[in-house]
mmCIF file of C-alpha atoms in Angstrom:
data_model
loop_
_atom_site.group_PDB
_atom_site.id
_atom_site.type_symbol
_atom_site.label_atom_id
_atom_site.label_comp_id
_atom_site.label_asym_id
_atom_site.label_seq_id
_atom_site.Cartn_x
_atom_site.Cartn_y
_atom_site.Cartn_z
ATOM 1 C CA MET C 1 31.430 102.003 7.882
ATOM 2 C CA LYS C 2 30.565 102.150 4.234
ATOM 3 C CA LYS C 3 34.150 102.762 3.312
ATOM 4 C CA GLY C 4 35.299 99.684 5.209
ATOM 5 C CA HIS C 5 32.777 97.651 3.309
ATOM 6 C CA ASN C 6 34.108 98.975 0.035
ATOM 7 C CA THR C 7 37.682 98.066 0.826
ATOM 8 C CA ARG C 8 36.690 94.623 1.957
ATOM 9 C CA PHE C 9 34.833 94.082 -1.289
ATOM 10 C CA SER C 10 37.773 95.257 -3.366
ATOM 11 C CA PHE C 11 40.017 93.019 -1.366
ATOM 12 C CA ILE C 12 37.898 89.938 -2.040
ATOM 13 C CA ILE C 13 37.945 90.587 -5.778
ATOM 14 C CA LEU C 14 41.673 91.210 -5.709
ATOM 15 C CA LEU C 15 42.239 87.935 -3.889
ATOM 16 C CA THR C 16 40.111 86.101 -6.429
ATOM 17 C CA ALA C 17 42.141 87.667 -9.202
ATOM 18 C CA ILE C 18 45.376 86.533 -7.607
ATOM 19 C CA ILE C 19 44.057 83.006 -7.209
ATOM 20 C CA LEU C 20 43.007 83.037 -10.841
ATOM 21 C CA ILE C 21 46.508 84.068 -11.898
ATOM 22 C CA GLY C 22 47.970 81.235 -9.916
ATOM 23 C CA SER C 23 45.708 78.749 -11.649
ATOM 24 C CA HIS C 24 46.517 79.788 -15.182
ATOM 25 C CA VAL C 25 49.632 77.643 -15.288
ATOM 26 C CA PRO C 26 49.510 76.426 -18.906
ATOM 27 C CA ALA C 27 49.104 79.966 -20.118
ATOM 28 C CA LYS C 28 48.264 80.206 -23.753
ATOM 29 C CA ALA C 29 48.455 83.684 -25.111
ATOM 30 C CA HIS C 30 45.862 84.666 -27.560
ATOM 31 C CA LYS C 31 48.304 85.161 -30.330
ATOM 32 C CA VAL C 32 49.375 83.270 -33.389
ATOM 33 C CA MET C 33 52.779 83.211 -34.999
ATOM 34 C CA ILE C 34 54.502 81.811 -38.036
ATOM 35 C CA PHE C 35 58.163 80.981 -38.430
ATOM 36 C CA ALA C 36 59.921 80.156 -41.708
ATOM 37 C CA TRP C 37 63.320 78.959 -42.796
ATOM 38 C CA VAL C 38 64.913 77.990 -46.100
ATOM 39 C CA GLU C 39 66.454 74.648 -46.923
ATOM 40 C CA GLY C 40 67.769 74.314 -50.461
ATOM 41 C CA ASP C 41 65.020 75.401 -52.792
ATOM 42 C CA THR C 42 62.221 74.902 -50.320
ATOM 43 C CA VAL C 43 60.809 77.176 -47.648
ATOM 44 C CA PHE C 44 59.494 75.480 -44.542
ATOM 45 C CA THR C 45 57.064 77.209 -42.248
ATOM 46 C CA GLU C 46 55.730 76.356 -38.864
ATOM 47 C CA SER C 47 52.668 78.006 -37.364
ATOM 48 C CA LYS C 48 51.472 77.930 -33.838
ATOM 49 C CA PHE C 49 49.548 79.767 -31.226
ATOM 50 C CA SER C 50 51.781 81.032 -28.500
ATOM 51 C CA GLY C 51 51.780 78.449 -25.784
ATOM 52 C CA GLY C 52 52.668 75.820 -28.339
ATOM 53 C CA LYS C 53 49.344 74.786 -29.813
ATOM 54 C CA LYS C 54 49.768 74.152 -33.539
ATOM 55 C CA ALA C 55 47.731 76.209 -35.950
ATOM 56 C CA ILE C 56 46.342 73.429 -38.135
ATOM 57 C CA HIS C 57 44.596 73.814 -41.479
ATOM 58 C CA ALA C 58 45.154 77.538 -41.449
ATOM 59 C CA PRO C 59 45.517 79.313 -44.793
ATOM 60 C CA VAL C 60 48.976 80.644 -45.600
ATOM 61 C CA GLU C 61 49.656 83.164 -48.321
ATOM 62 C CA ILE C 62 52.987 84.105 -49.822
ATOM 63 C CA PHE C 63 53.585 87.558 -51.259
ATOM 64 C CA ASP C 64 56.583 89.030 -53.029
ATOM 65 C CA LYS C 65 58.251 92.351 -52.351
ATOM 66 C CA ASP C 66 55.598 94.321 -54.237
ATOM 67 C CA GLY C 67 52.711 92.678 -52.465
ATOM 68 C CA LYS C 68 51.781 90.383 -55.342
ATOM 69 C CA LYS C 69 50.434 87.052 -54.180
ATOM 70 C CA LEU C 70 52.676 84.248 -55.403
ATOM 71 C CA LEU C 71 50.966 81.235 -53.957
ATOM 72 C CA GLU C 72 48.786 80.051 -51.128
ATOM 73 C CA GLY C 73 48.248 76.901 -49.183
ATOM 74 C CA LYS C 74 47.152 75.446 -45.893
ATOM 75 C CA THR C 75 49.072 74.202 -42.885
ATOM 76 C CA ASP C 76 48.895 70.482 -42.258
ATOM 77 C CA ASN C 77 48.049 68.629 -39.054
ATOM 78 C CA GLU C 78 51.400 69.629 -37.582
ATOM 79 C CA GLY C 79 50.906 73.295 -38.350
ATOM 80 C CA GLU C 80 53.605 73.045 -41.013
ATOM 81 C CA PHE C 81 53.549 74.174 -44.600
ATOM 82 C CA SER C 82 56.345 74.052 -47.133
ATOM 83 C CA PHE C 83 56.674 75.273 -50.679
ATOM 84 C CA LYS C 84 59.261 75.509 -53.446
ATOM 85 C CA ILE C 85 60.674 78.998 -53.787
ATOM 86 C CA PRO C 86 58.628 80.519 -56.590
ATOM 87 C CA LYS C 87 60.851 83.513 -57.171
ATOM 88 C CA VAL C 88 64.079 84.947 -55.798
ATOM 89 C CA THR C 89 62.799 87.938 -53.880
ATOM 90 C CA ASP C 90 61.809 88.895 -50.351
ATOM 91 C CA LEU C 91 59.031 86.497 -49.483
ATOM 92 C CA ARG C 92 56.366 87.740 -47.126
ATOM 93 C CA ILE C 93 54.551 84.799 -45.593
ATOM 94 C CA VAL C 94 51.185 85.624 -44.066
ATOM 95 C CA LEU C 95 49.229 83.271 -41.875
ATOM 96 C CA ASN C 96 45.520 83.884 -41.430
ATOM 97 C CA ALA C 97 44.311 81.892 -38.465
ATOM 98 C CA ALA C 98 40.647 81.985 -37.651
ATOM 99 C CA MET C 99 38.826 84.748 -35.808
ATOM 100 C CA GLY C 100 40.890 87.688 -36.893
ATOM 101 C CA HIS C 101 44.262 86.299 -35.913
ATOM 102 C CA LYS C 102 47.093 87.004 -38.244
ATOM 103 C CA ALA C 103 50.840 86.651 -38.277
ATOM 104 C CA GLU C 104 53.591 87.154 -40.777
ATOM 105 C CA TRP C 105 57.220 86.353 -41.368
ATOM 106 C CA THR C 106 59.530 87.666 -44.046
ATOM 107 C CA VAL C 107 62.236 85.568 -45.640
ATOM 108 C CA PRO C 108 64.788 88.072 -46.970
ATOM 109 C CA GLU C 109 66.104 87.702 -50.487
ATOM 110 C CA SER C 110 69.660 87.204 -49.213
ATOM 111 C CA GLU C 111 68.655 84.103 -47.293
ATOM 112 C CA ILE C 112 67.053 82.616 -50.383
ATOM 113 C CA ARG C 113 70.069 83.468 -52.522
ATOM 114 C CA GLU C 114 72.419 81.839 -50.052
ATOM 115 C CA ALA C 115 70.385 78.668 -49.923
ATOM 116 C CA GLY C 116 69.997 78.735 -53.693
ATOM 117 C CA ALA C 117 73.729 79.226 -54.204
ATOM 118 C CA ILE C 118 74.442 76.004 -52.404
ATOM 119 C CA VAL C 119 72.086 74.183 -54.730
ATOM 120 C CA GLU C 120 73.691 75.745 -57.785
ATOM 121 C CA LYS C 121 77.193 75.034 -56.589
ATOM 122 C CA LYS C 122 76.171 71.474 -56.065
ATOM 123 C CA SER C 123 75.070 71.040 -59.656
ATOM 124 C CA THR C 124 78.099 72.787 -61.188
ATOM 125 C CA ALA C 125 80.482 70.888 -59.001
ATOM 126 C CA GLU C 126 79.103 67.558 -60.069
ATOM 127 C CA PRO C 127 81.227 66.926 -63.173
ATOM 128 C CA SER C 128 84.398 66.941 -61.099
ATOM 129 C CA GLY C 129 83.501 63.363 -60.377
ATOM 130 C CA PRO C 130 83.773 61.130 -57.355
ATOM 131 C CA ILE C 131 85.853 62.330 -54.463
ATOM 132 C CA ALA C 132 85.644 59.199 -52.442
ATOM 133 C CA VAL C 133 85.099 55.627 -53.348
ATOM 134 C CA GLY C 134 81.587 55.240 -54.695
ATOM 135 C CA LEU C 135 80.426 58.660 -53.568
ATOM 136 C CA SER C 136 79.987 61.645 -55.828
ATOM 137 C CA LYS C 137 80.579 65.099 -54.472
ATOM 138 C CA LYS C 138 76.863 65.732 -54.719
ATOM 139 C CA GLU C 139 76.049 62.752 -52.590
ATOM 140 C CA VAL C 140 78.504 63.759 -49.897
ATOM 141 C CA GLN C 141 77.075 67.220 -49.874
ATOM 142 C CA LYS C 142 73.585 65.821 -49.581
ATOM 143 C CA ILE C 143 74.535 63.571 -46.680
ATOM 144 C CA VAL C 144 76.194 66.437 -44.856
ATOM 145 C CA GLU C 145 73.245 68.697 -45.439
ATOM 146 C CA ASP C 146 70.745 66.104 -44.374
ATOM 147 C CA SER C 147 72.490 65.427 -41.123
ATOM 148 C CA LEU C 148 72.966 69.125 -40.534
ATOM 149 C CA ASP C 149 69.277 69.705 -41.078
ATOM 150 C CA LYS C 150 68.485 66.939 -38.688
ATOM 151 C CA LYS C 151 70.836 68.339 -36.064
ATOM 152 C CA LEU C 152 69.700 71.909 -36.520
ATOM 153 C CA ARG C 153 66.002 71.208 -36.373
ATOM 154 C CA PRO C 154 65.772 71.146 -32.605
ATOM 155 C CA ILE C 155 67.734 74.392 -32.479
ATOM 156 C CA ILE C 156 65.391 76.006 -34.951
ATOM 157 C CA ARG C 157 62.554 74.737 -32.871
ATOM 158 C CA MET C 158 64.124 76.187 -29.769
ATOM 159 C CA ILE C 159 64.461 79.557 -31.423
ATOM 160 C CA THR C 160 60.827 79.440 -32.435
ATOM 161 C CA GLU C 161 59.853 78.545 -28.942
ATOM 162 C CA SER C 162 61.882 81.324 -27.392
ATOM 163 C CA ARG C 163 60.228 83.821 -29.705
ATOM 164 C CA ASN C 164 57.011 82.387 -28.495
ATOM 165 C CA THR C 165 56.778 84.379 -25.335
ATOM 166 C CA LYS C 166 53.840 83.684 -23.175
ATOM 167 C CA PRO C 167 52.823 86.244 -20.609
ATOM 168 C CA SER C 168 55.093 85.931 -17.632
ATOM 169 C CA LEU C 169 54.021 86.417 -14.083
ATOM 170 C CA THR C 170 56.011 89.634 -13.949
ATOM 171 C CA GLU C 171 54.036 91.061 -16.832
ATOM 172 C CA ILE C 172 50.723 90.027 -15.333
ATOM 173 C CA ILE C 173 51.482 91.479 -11.929
ATOM 174 C CA GLY C 174 52.975 94.520 -13.634
ATOM 175 C CA GLY C 175 49.770 95.024 -15.604
ATOM 176 C CA ILE C 176 47.662 94.845 -12.480
ATOM 177 C CA GLY C 177 50.043 97.274 -10.850
ATOM 178 C CA TYR C 178 49.583 99.720 -13.703
ATOM 179 C CA ILE C 179 45.821 99.523 -13.333
ATOM 180 C CA PHE C 180 45.974 100.314 -9.650
ATOM 181 C CA GLY C 181 48.490 103.026 -10.306
ATOM 182 C CA LEU C 182 46.055 104.604 -12.734
ATOM 183 C CA MET C 183 43.381 104.294 -10.080
ATOM 184 C CA GLY C 184 45.614 106.234 -7.721
ATOM 185 C CA VAL C 185 46.136 108.960 -10.321
ATOM 186 C CA ALA C 186 42.398 109.186 -10.998
ATOM 187 C CA LEU C 187 41.625 109.371 -7.297
ATOM 188 C CA TYR C 188 44.260 112.041 -6.799
ATOM 189 C CA PHE C 189 42.790 114.292 -9.459
ATOM 190 C CA LYS C 190 39.234 113.710 -8.266
ATOM 191 C CA ASN C 191 40.285 114.459 -4.744
ATOM 192 C CA ARG C 192 42.000 117.706 -5.738
ATOM 193 C CA GLY C 193 38.887 118.797 -7.594
ATOM 194 C CA LYS C 194 36.809 118.073 -4.526
ATOM 195 C CA LYS C 195 38.934 120.126 -2.168
ATOM 196 C CA ARG C 196 38.692 123.217 -4.294
ATOM 197 C CA MET Y 1 38.239 87.604 -29.276
ATOM 198 C CA HIS Y 2 41.007 90.152 -29.727
ATOM 199 C CA ILE Y 3 41.368 91.129 -33.348
ATOM 200 C CA SER Y 4 45.015 91.282 -34.425
ATOM 201 C CA GLU Y 5 46.745 94.215 -35.968
ATOM 202 C CA GLY Y 6 46.596 94.464 -39.748
ATOM 203 C CA VAL Y 7 43.427 92.429 -40.196
ATOM 204 C CA LEU Y 8 40.878 95.220 -40.368
ATOM 205 C CA SER Y 9 40.549 97.929 -42.980
ATOM 206 C CA ALA Y 10 41.078 101.579 -42.129
ATOM 207 C CA PRO Y 11 37.374 102.635 -42.129
ATOM 208 C CA VAL Y 12 36.561 99.913 -39.596
ATOM 209 C CA LEU Y 13 39.471 100.996 -37.415
ATOM 210 C CA VAL Y 14 38.438 104.651 -37.535
ATOM 211 C CA THR Y 15 34.782 103.888 -36.806
ATOM 212 C CA GLY Y 16 35.798 101.669 -33.919
ATOM 213 C CA ALA Y 17 38.103 104.312 -32.498
ATOM 214 C CA ALA Y 18 35.408 107.004 -32.789
ATOM 215 C CA LEU Y 19 32.832 104.833 -31.034
ATOM 216 C CA ALA Y 20 35.340 103.951 -28.341
ATOM 217 C CA VAL Y 21 36.191 107.618 -27.736
ATOM 218 C CA THR Y 22 32.486 108.406 -27.371
ATOM 219 C CA GLY Y 23 31.974 105.579 -24.909
ATOM 220 C CA ILE Y 24 35.067 106.485 -22.928
ATOM 221 C CA SER Y 25 34.184 110.161 -22.652
ATOM 222 C CA VAL Y 26 30.682 109.340 -21.442
ATOM 223 C CA GLY Y 27 32.206 106.829 -19.040
ATOM 224 C CA LEU Y 28 34.750 109.307 -17.689
ATOM 225 C CA LYS Y 29 32.039 111.907 -17.121
ATOM 226 C CA LYS Y 30 30.040 109.429 -15.111
ATOM 227 C CA MET Y 31 33.027 108.311 -13.097
ATOM 228 C CA ASP Y 32 32.613 109.569 -9.579
ATOM 229 C CA TYR Y 33 34.797 109.192 -6.557
ATOM 230 C CA ASP Y 34 33.338 105.935 -5.255
ATOM 231 C CA LYS Y 35 33.369 104.251 -8.615
ATOM 232 C CA ILE Y 36 37.068 104.626 -9.349
ATOM 233 C CA PRO Y 37 38.301 101.734 -7.180
ATOM 234 C CA GLU Y 38 35.530 99.532 -8.464
ATOM 235 C CA ALA Y 39 36.390 100.342 -12.075
ATOM 236 C CA ALA Y 40 40.056 99.611 -11.365
ATOM 237 C CA VAL Y 41 39.308 96.284 -9.717
ATOM 238 C CA LEU Y 42 37.073 95.210 -12.595
ATOM 239 C CA SER Y 43 39.644 96.418 -15.080
ATOM 240 C CA ALA Y 44 42.248 94.241 -13.367
ATOM 241 C CA THR Y 45 39.837 91.312 -13.400
ATOM 242 C CA PHE Y 46 39.224 91.760 -17.106
ATOM 243 C CA PHE Y 47 42.961 92.055 -17.691
ATOM 244 C CA VAL Y 48 43.622 88.736 -15.975
ATOM 245 C CA ALA Y 49 40.559 86.928 -17.320
ATOM 246 C CA SER Y 50 42.021 86.817 -20.817
ATOM 247 C CA LEU Y 51 44.751 84.539 -19.529
ATOM 248 C CA ILE Y 52 42.308 81.848 -18.486
ATOM 249 C CA HIS Y 53 41.965 79.574 -21.448
ATOM 250 C CA VAL Y 54 39.419 77.048 -22.462
ATOM 251 C CA PRO Y 55 40.945 74.719 -25.070
ATOM 252 C CA MET Y 56 38.642 74.509 -28.012
ATOM 253 C CA GLY Y 57 39.327 72.831 -31.353
ATOM 254 C CA PRO Y 58 42.316 74.135 -33.248
ATOM 255 C CA SER Y 59 42.451 77.326 -31.229
ATOM 256 C CA SER Y 60 41.740 78.126 -27.644
ATOM 257 C CA VAL Y 61 39.388 80.711 -26.303
ATOM 258 C CA HIS Y 62 39.637 82.653 -23.111
ATOM 259 C CA LEU Y 63 37.300 84.239 -20.643
ATOM 260 C CA VAL Y 64 36.167 87.770 -21.418
ATOM 261 C CA LEU Y 65 34.135 88.809 -18.374
ATOM 262 C CA ASN Y 66 32.671 91.802 -20.172
ATOM 263 C CA GLY Y 67 29.179 90.955 -18.896
ATOM 264 C CA ILE Y 68 30.002 91.471 -15.240
ATOM 265 C CA ASN Y 69 32.131 94.486 -16.141
ATOM 266 C CA GLY Y 70 29.233 96.181 -17.914
ATOM 267 C CA LEU Y 71 26.725 95.128 -15.336
ATOM 268 C CA LEU Y 72 28.600 96.656 -12.432
ATOM 269 C CA LEU Y 73 30.063 99.658 -14.189
ATOM 270 C CA GLY Y 74 27.565 100.748 -16.842
ATOM 271 C CA TRP Y 75 29.238 103.311 -19.072
ATOM 272 C CA LEU Y 76 32.355 103.108 -16.944
ATOM 273 C CA CYS Y 77 33.130 99.747 -18.516
ATOM 274 C CA PHE Y 78 34.476 101.625 -21.561
ATOM 275 C CA PRO Y 79 37.438 103.213 -19.762
ATOM 276 C CA SER Y 80 37.873 100.131 -17.605
ATOM 277 C CA ILE Y 81 38.096 97.793 -20.598
ATOM 278 C CA LEU Y 82 40.224 100.228 -22.586
ATOM 279 C CA VAL Y 83 42.861 100.303 -19.866
ATOM 280 C CA ALA Y 84 42.911 96.515 -19.606
ATOM 281 C CA LEU Y 85 43.085 96.061 -23.376
ATOM 282 C CA ALA Y 86 45.848 98.627 -23.735
ATOM 283 C CA LEU Y 87 47.935 96.804 -21.159
ATOM 284 C CA GLN Y 88 47.223 93.456 -22.780
ATOM 285 C CA ALA Y 89 48.321 94.875 -26.116
ATOM 286 C CA ILE Y 90 51.540 96.281 -24.679
ATOM 287 C CA LEU Y 91 52.490 93.449 -22.375
ATOM 288 C CA PHE Y 92 51.121 90.334 -24.079
ATOM 289 C CA GLN Y 93 50.725 91.500 -27.691
ATOM 290 C CA PHE Y 94 47.070 90.514 -27.598
ATOM 291 C CA GLY Y 95 45.329 92.574 -30.228
ATOM 292 C CA GLY Y 96 47.311 95.729 -30.852
ATOM 293 C CA ILE Y 97 47.409 99.472 -30.464
ATOM 294 C CA THR Y 98 45.750 100.374 -33.768
ATOM 295 C CA VAL Y 99 42.867 97.972 -33.139
ATOM 296 C CA LEU Y 100 42.447 99.159 -29.564
ATOM 297 C CA GLY Y 101 39.346 101.205 -30.398
ATOM 298 C CA VAL Y 102 37.623 98.392 -32.257
ATOM 299 C CA ASN Y 103 38.466 95.856 -29.575
ATOM 300 C CA THR Y 104 37.235 98.186 -26.830
ATOM 301 C CA VAL Y 105 33.895 98.614 -28.582
ATOM 302 C CA ILE Y 106 33.626 94.894 -29.272
ATOM 303 C CA MET Y 107 33.974 94.057 -25.610
ATOM 304 C CA ALA Y 108 32.523 97.075 -23.818
ATOM 305 C CA LEU Y 109 29.396 97.708 -25.873
ATOM 306 C CA PRO Y 110 27.845 94.285 -25.170
ATOM 307 C CA GLY Y 111 28.546 94.818 -21.473
ATOM 308 C CA LEU Y 112 26.805 98.179 -21.594
ATOM 309 C CA MET Y 113 23.860 96.647 -23.424
ATOM 310 C CA GLY Y 114 23.681 93.921 -20.792
ATOM 311 C CA TYR Y 115 23.608 96.648 -18.158
ATOM 312 C CA TYR Y 116 20.588 98.324 -19.741
ATOM 313 C CA VAL Y 117 18.717 95.151 -20.703
ATOM 314 C CA PHE Y 118 19.295 92.997 -17.628
ATOM 315 C CA GLY Y 119 20.270 95.568 -14.985
ATOM 316 C CA ASN Y 120 16.737 96.195 -13.761
ATOM 317 C CA LEU Y 121 15.862 92.518 -13.686
ATOM 318 C CA ILE Y 122 18.976 91.772 -11.682
ATOM 319 C CA LYS Y 123 18.224 94.506 -9.186
ATOM 320 C CA GLY Y 124 14.660 93.173 -8.829
ATOM 321 C CA LYS Y 125 13.218 91.428 -5.814
ATOM 322 C CA ASN Y 126 12.557 88.110 -7.525
ATOM 323 C CA ARG Y 127 15.636 86.074 -6.701
ATOM 324 C CA LEU Y 128 15.225 83.404 -9.354
ATOM 325 C CA LEU Y 129 14.523 85.939 -12.065
ATOM 326 C CA SER Y 130 17.501 88.072 -11.117
ATOM 327 C CA LEU Y 131 19.846 85.086 -11.146
ATOM 328 C CA ALA Y 132 18.495 84.005 -14.528
ATOM 329 C CA ALA Y 133 19.056 87.541 -15.794
ATOM 330 C CA ALA Y 134 22.618 87.470 -14.449
ATOM 331 C CA PHE Y 135 23.315 84.272 -16.359
ATOM 332 C CA ALA Y 136 21.766 85.734 -19.489
ATOM 333 C CA CYS Y 137 23.837 88.909 -19.106
ATOM 334 C CA GLY Y 138 27.111 86.986 -18.969
ATOM 335 C CA PHE Y 139 26.014 84.699 -21.782
ATOM 336 C CA PHE Y 140 24.757 87.334 -24.196
ATOM 337 C CA SER Y 141 27.643 89.729 -23.630
ATOM 338 C CA VAL Y 142 30.076 87.168 -25.015
ATOM 339 C CA LEU Y 143 27.629 86.234 -27.778
ATOM 340 C CA LEU Y 144 27.269 89.853 -28.844
ATOM 341 C CA SER Y 145 31.027 90.365 -28.729
ATOM 342 C CA GLY Y 146 31.369 87.421 -31.087
ATOM 343 C CA ILE Y 147 28.803 88.916 -33.429
ATOM 344 C CA PHE Y 148 30.643 92.261 -33.331
ATOM 345 C CA VAL Y 149 33.917 90.559 -34.199
ATOM 346 C CA ALA Y 150 32.235 88.850 -37.124
ATOM 347 C CA GLY Y 151 30.724 92.194 -38.108
ATOM 348 C CA ALA Y 152 34.101 93.929 -38.013
ATOM 349 C CA LEU Y 153 35.550 91.163 -40.161
ATOM 350 C CA LEU Y 154 32.605 91.438 -42.547
ATOM 351 C CA PHE Y 155 33.341 95.075 -43.336
ATOM 352 C CA THR Y 156 36.869 94.041 -44.090
ATOM 353 C CA GLY Y 157 35.636 91.647 -46.722
ATOM 354 C CA LYS Y 158 35.548 88.361 -44.879
ATOM 355 C CA SER Y 159 32.447 86.257 -45.154
ATOM 356 C CA PHE Y 160 30.210 87.110 -42.218
ATOM 357 C CA ILE Y 161 28.383 83.810 -41.926
ATOM 358 C CA SER Y 162 31.436 81.558 -41.785
ATOM 359 C CA ALA Y 163 33.340 83.871 -39.439
ATOM 360 C CA ALA Y 164 30.344 84.273 -37.161
ATOM 361 C CA LYS Y 165 29.673 80.549 -37.114
ATOM 362 C CA LEU Y 166 33.248 79.777 -36.186
ATOM 363 C CA ILE Y 167 33.457 82.417 -33.481
ATOM 364 C CA LEU Y 168 30.118 81.560 -31.948
ATOM 365 C CA LEU Y 169 30.801 77.828 -31.948
ATOM 366 C CA ALA Y 170 34.218 78.329 -30.392
ATOM 367 C CA HIS Y 171 32.846 80.655 -27.737
ATOM 368 C CA LEU Y 172 29.834 78.585 -26.766
ATOM 369 C CA PRO Y 173 31.612 77.081 -23.738
ATOM 370 C CA VAL Y 174 32.876 80.525 -22.762
ATOM 371 C CA MET Y 175 29.350 81.911 -22.956
ATOM 372 C CA ILE Y 176 28.101 79.231 -20.604
ATOM 373 C CA ILE Y 177 31.042 79.604 -18.213
ATOM 374 C CA GLU Y 178 30.674 83.381 -18.147
ATOM 375 C CA GLY Y 179 26.952 83.058 -17.589
ATOM 376 C CA ILE Y 180 27.665 80.931 -14.535
ATOM 377 C CA ILE Y 181 30.421 83.257 -13.279
ATOM 378 C CA THR Y 182 28.139 86.274 -13.643
ATOM 379 C CA LEU Y 183 25.389 84.383 -11.843
ATOM 380 C CA PHE Y 184 27.638 83.608 -8.880
ATOM 381 C CA CYS Y 185 28.988 87.152 -8.755
ATOM 382 C CA VAL Y 186 25.473 88.547 -8.634
ATOM 383 C CA ALA Y 187 24.355 86.032 -6.037
ATOM 384 C CA PHE Y 188 27.367 86.934 -3.894
ATOM 385 C CA LEU Y 189 26.950 90.674 -4.311
ATOM 386 C CA LYS Y 190 23.266 90.511 -3.516
ATOM 387 C CA LYS Y 191 24.152 89.000 -0.204
ATOM 388 C CA VAL Y 192 27.186 91.114 0.640
ATOM 389 C CA LYS Y 193 26.730 94.469 -1.038
ATOM 390 C CA PRO Y 194 23.454 94.786 -2.928
ATOM 391 C CA GLU Y 195 23.793 98.530 -3.565
ATOM 392 C CA ILE Y 196 26.713 97.936 -5.889
ATOM 393 C CA LEU Y 197 24.421 96.313 -8.422
ATOM 394 C CA GLY Y 198 22.727 99.638 -8.976
ATOM 395 C CA GLY Y 199 25.533 100.766 -11.262
ATOM 396 C CA VAL Y 200 26.585 104.384 -11.521
ATOM 397 C CA TYR Y 201 23.040 105.721 -11.490
ATOM 398 C CA GLU Y 202 22.268 104.512 -8.013
ATOM 399 C CA LYS Y 203 23.761 107.634 -6.513
ATOM 400 C CA GLY Y 204 22.037 109.875 -8.951
ATOM 401 C CA SER Y 205 25.210 111.120 -10.606
#
C-alpha cells in the first residue's frame, strides 16, 4: 500500500518535470561566451549569453601572452566591443559578465600577423600607382575587403551561433536518465546490504 | 547562480569542496532505502529547473528549487544537488567541475537551513502558518544562495556590496516564484502524502 503511494508520488513529480521540459522552448543556457575576429588592425568581439541574448555593458579585458593586461573596455548595447591591436602577440580576451560569469577567447598571434600583413602590403604597394582608371590599388583593395567583410559577417555570425550550443532535448533527457540510473545503482547496493 | 570556472580563487574552491564533501557524507549516511527514489526525483527536478528562465535585465535568471529540495530531503539535498550540478556542468557547461563543490554548497546549504528553520512550522497543524513558512522557505533559500554567491565572489576580491545587490535584484522575481512553487508543493503534499514532509528524521534514522 505504502509502496504504491510512493511510486504514484514519484510518477506525478516525473510527469511535472517532463511538462516543464516541454515548456522551456526558448532555452537560454546559463552561460556567457565571447567571440573575436581580426579585421585589418582592429579586433572585433561579440559577447552573448548562450541562447542569443547580448551581454551588454559587460567589462572586457585584453591580456597578452604573459598575462599582462593591455587594455580594457565595455561592450556596447549590441554586446560588441572592438579595439585596435595594441601589440602583435597572442591576445587573450576575457569577458566578465555579472554574477560570476566569465568567458574568454584567444586570438592567436598568427591571425594578427596575417591581418597585419595585408595592411602592410597595402601601404607598400601604394606607390605602384593606379591600376584602373581613377582607382588606386589601395582603393580597390579596400573595396574588395569591405565587401568581403560584409559578405562574411553573416557567416561569422553563424559560426558564433553554432558554437552557442543550448541544451538539447537529448542532453536533458540524458541527464535525467543518468540520475535515475544512479538511483538504480544506489538502490542495488542498499538492497544487497539489506539481504546480508 | 552557477559560478563559472576560473572566477574564484583557489582557497575559495578548496573551502567549498571541503564543505561540500562534509555535507555529502552526512547526506549519504542519512540516506535510507525509502529516501533514494525521492532524492533522485528531486535531483532530476533540480536538474531541469535550471533550464526554466526568467528574463531579467541584461542577463536572465533561472529557477533553482533548492528550497523544496532541502525541505523534503534535509541533509540528503547535498548529494541530490551535487549529482544534478555535476550533470549540468558536463552536459550544459553550467558552472564547471572545479567549482562543483562551491556551487553545491551555495545551493544545498540554504536548502538545509530552510529545512531546519521552517521544517517544523511546515509540519505544524496550523495550515496558514505552514503555507506561509513554505513560501518563506522557497524565498529565503534563493536569497541565501545569492548571498553565498556574493560571499564567494567577495573572497575572490570582488566588491561584495555591488555583487550582492546585483544578484539579489536579479533574483527577486525568482525568489517570489520559488516561494509560490514551494507553497503549492507543500499544500499538495499535505493533502496527498503528509508524512513525506517529515524529512529523513521522520523514520528515526
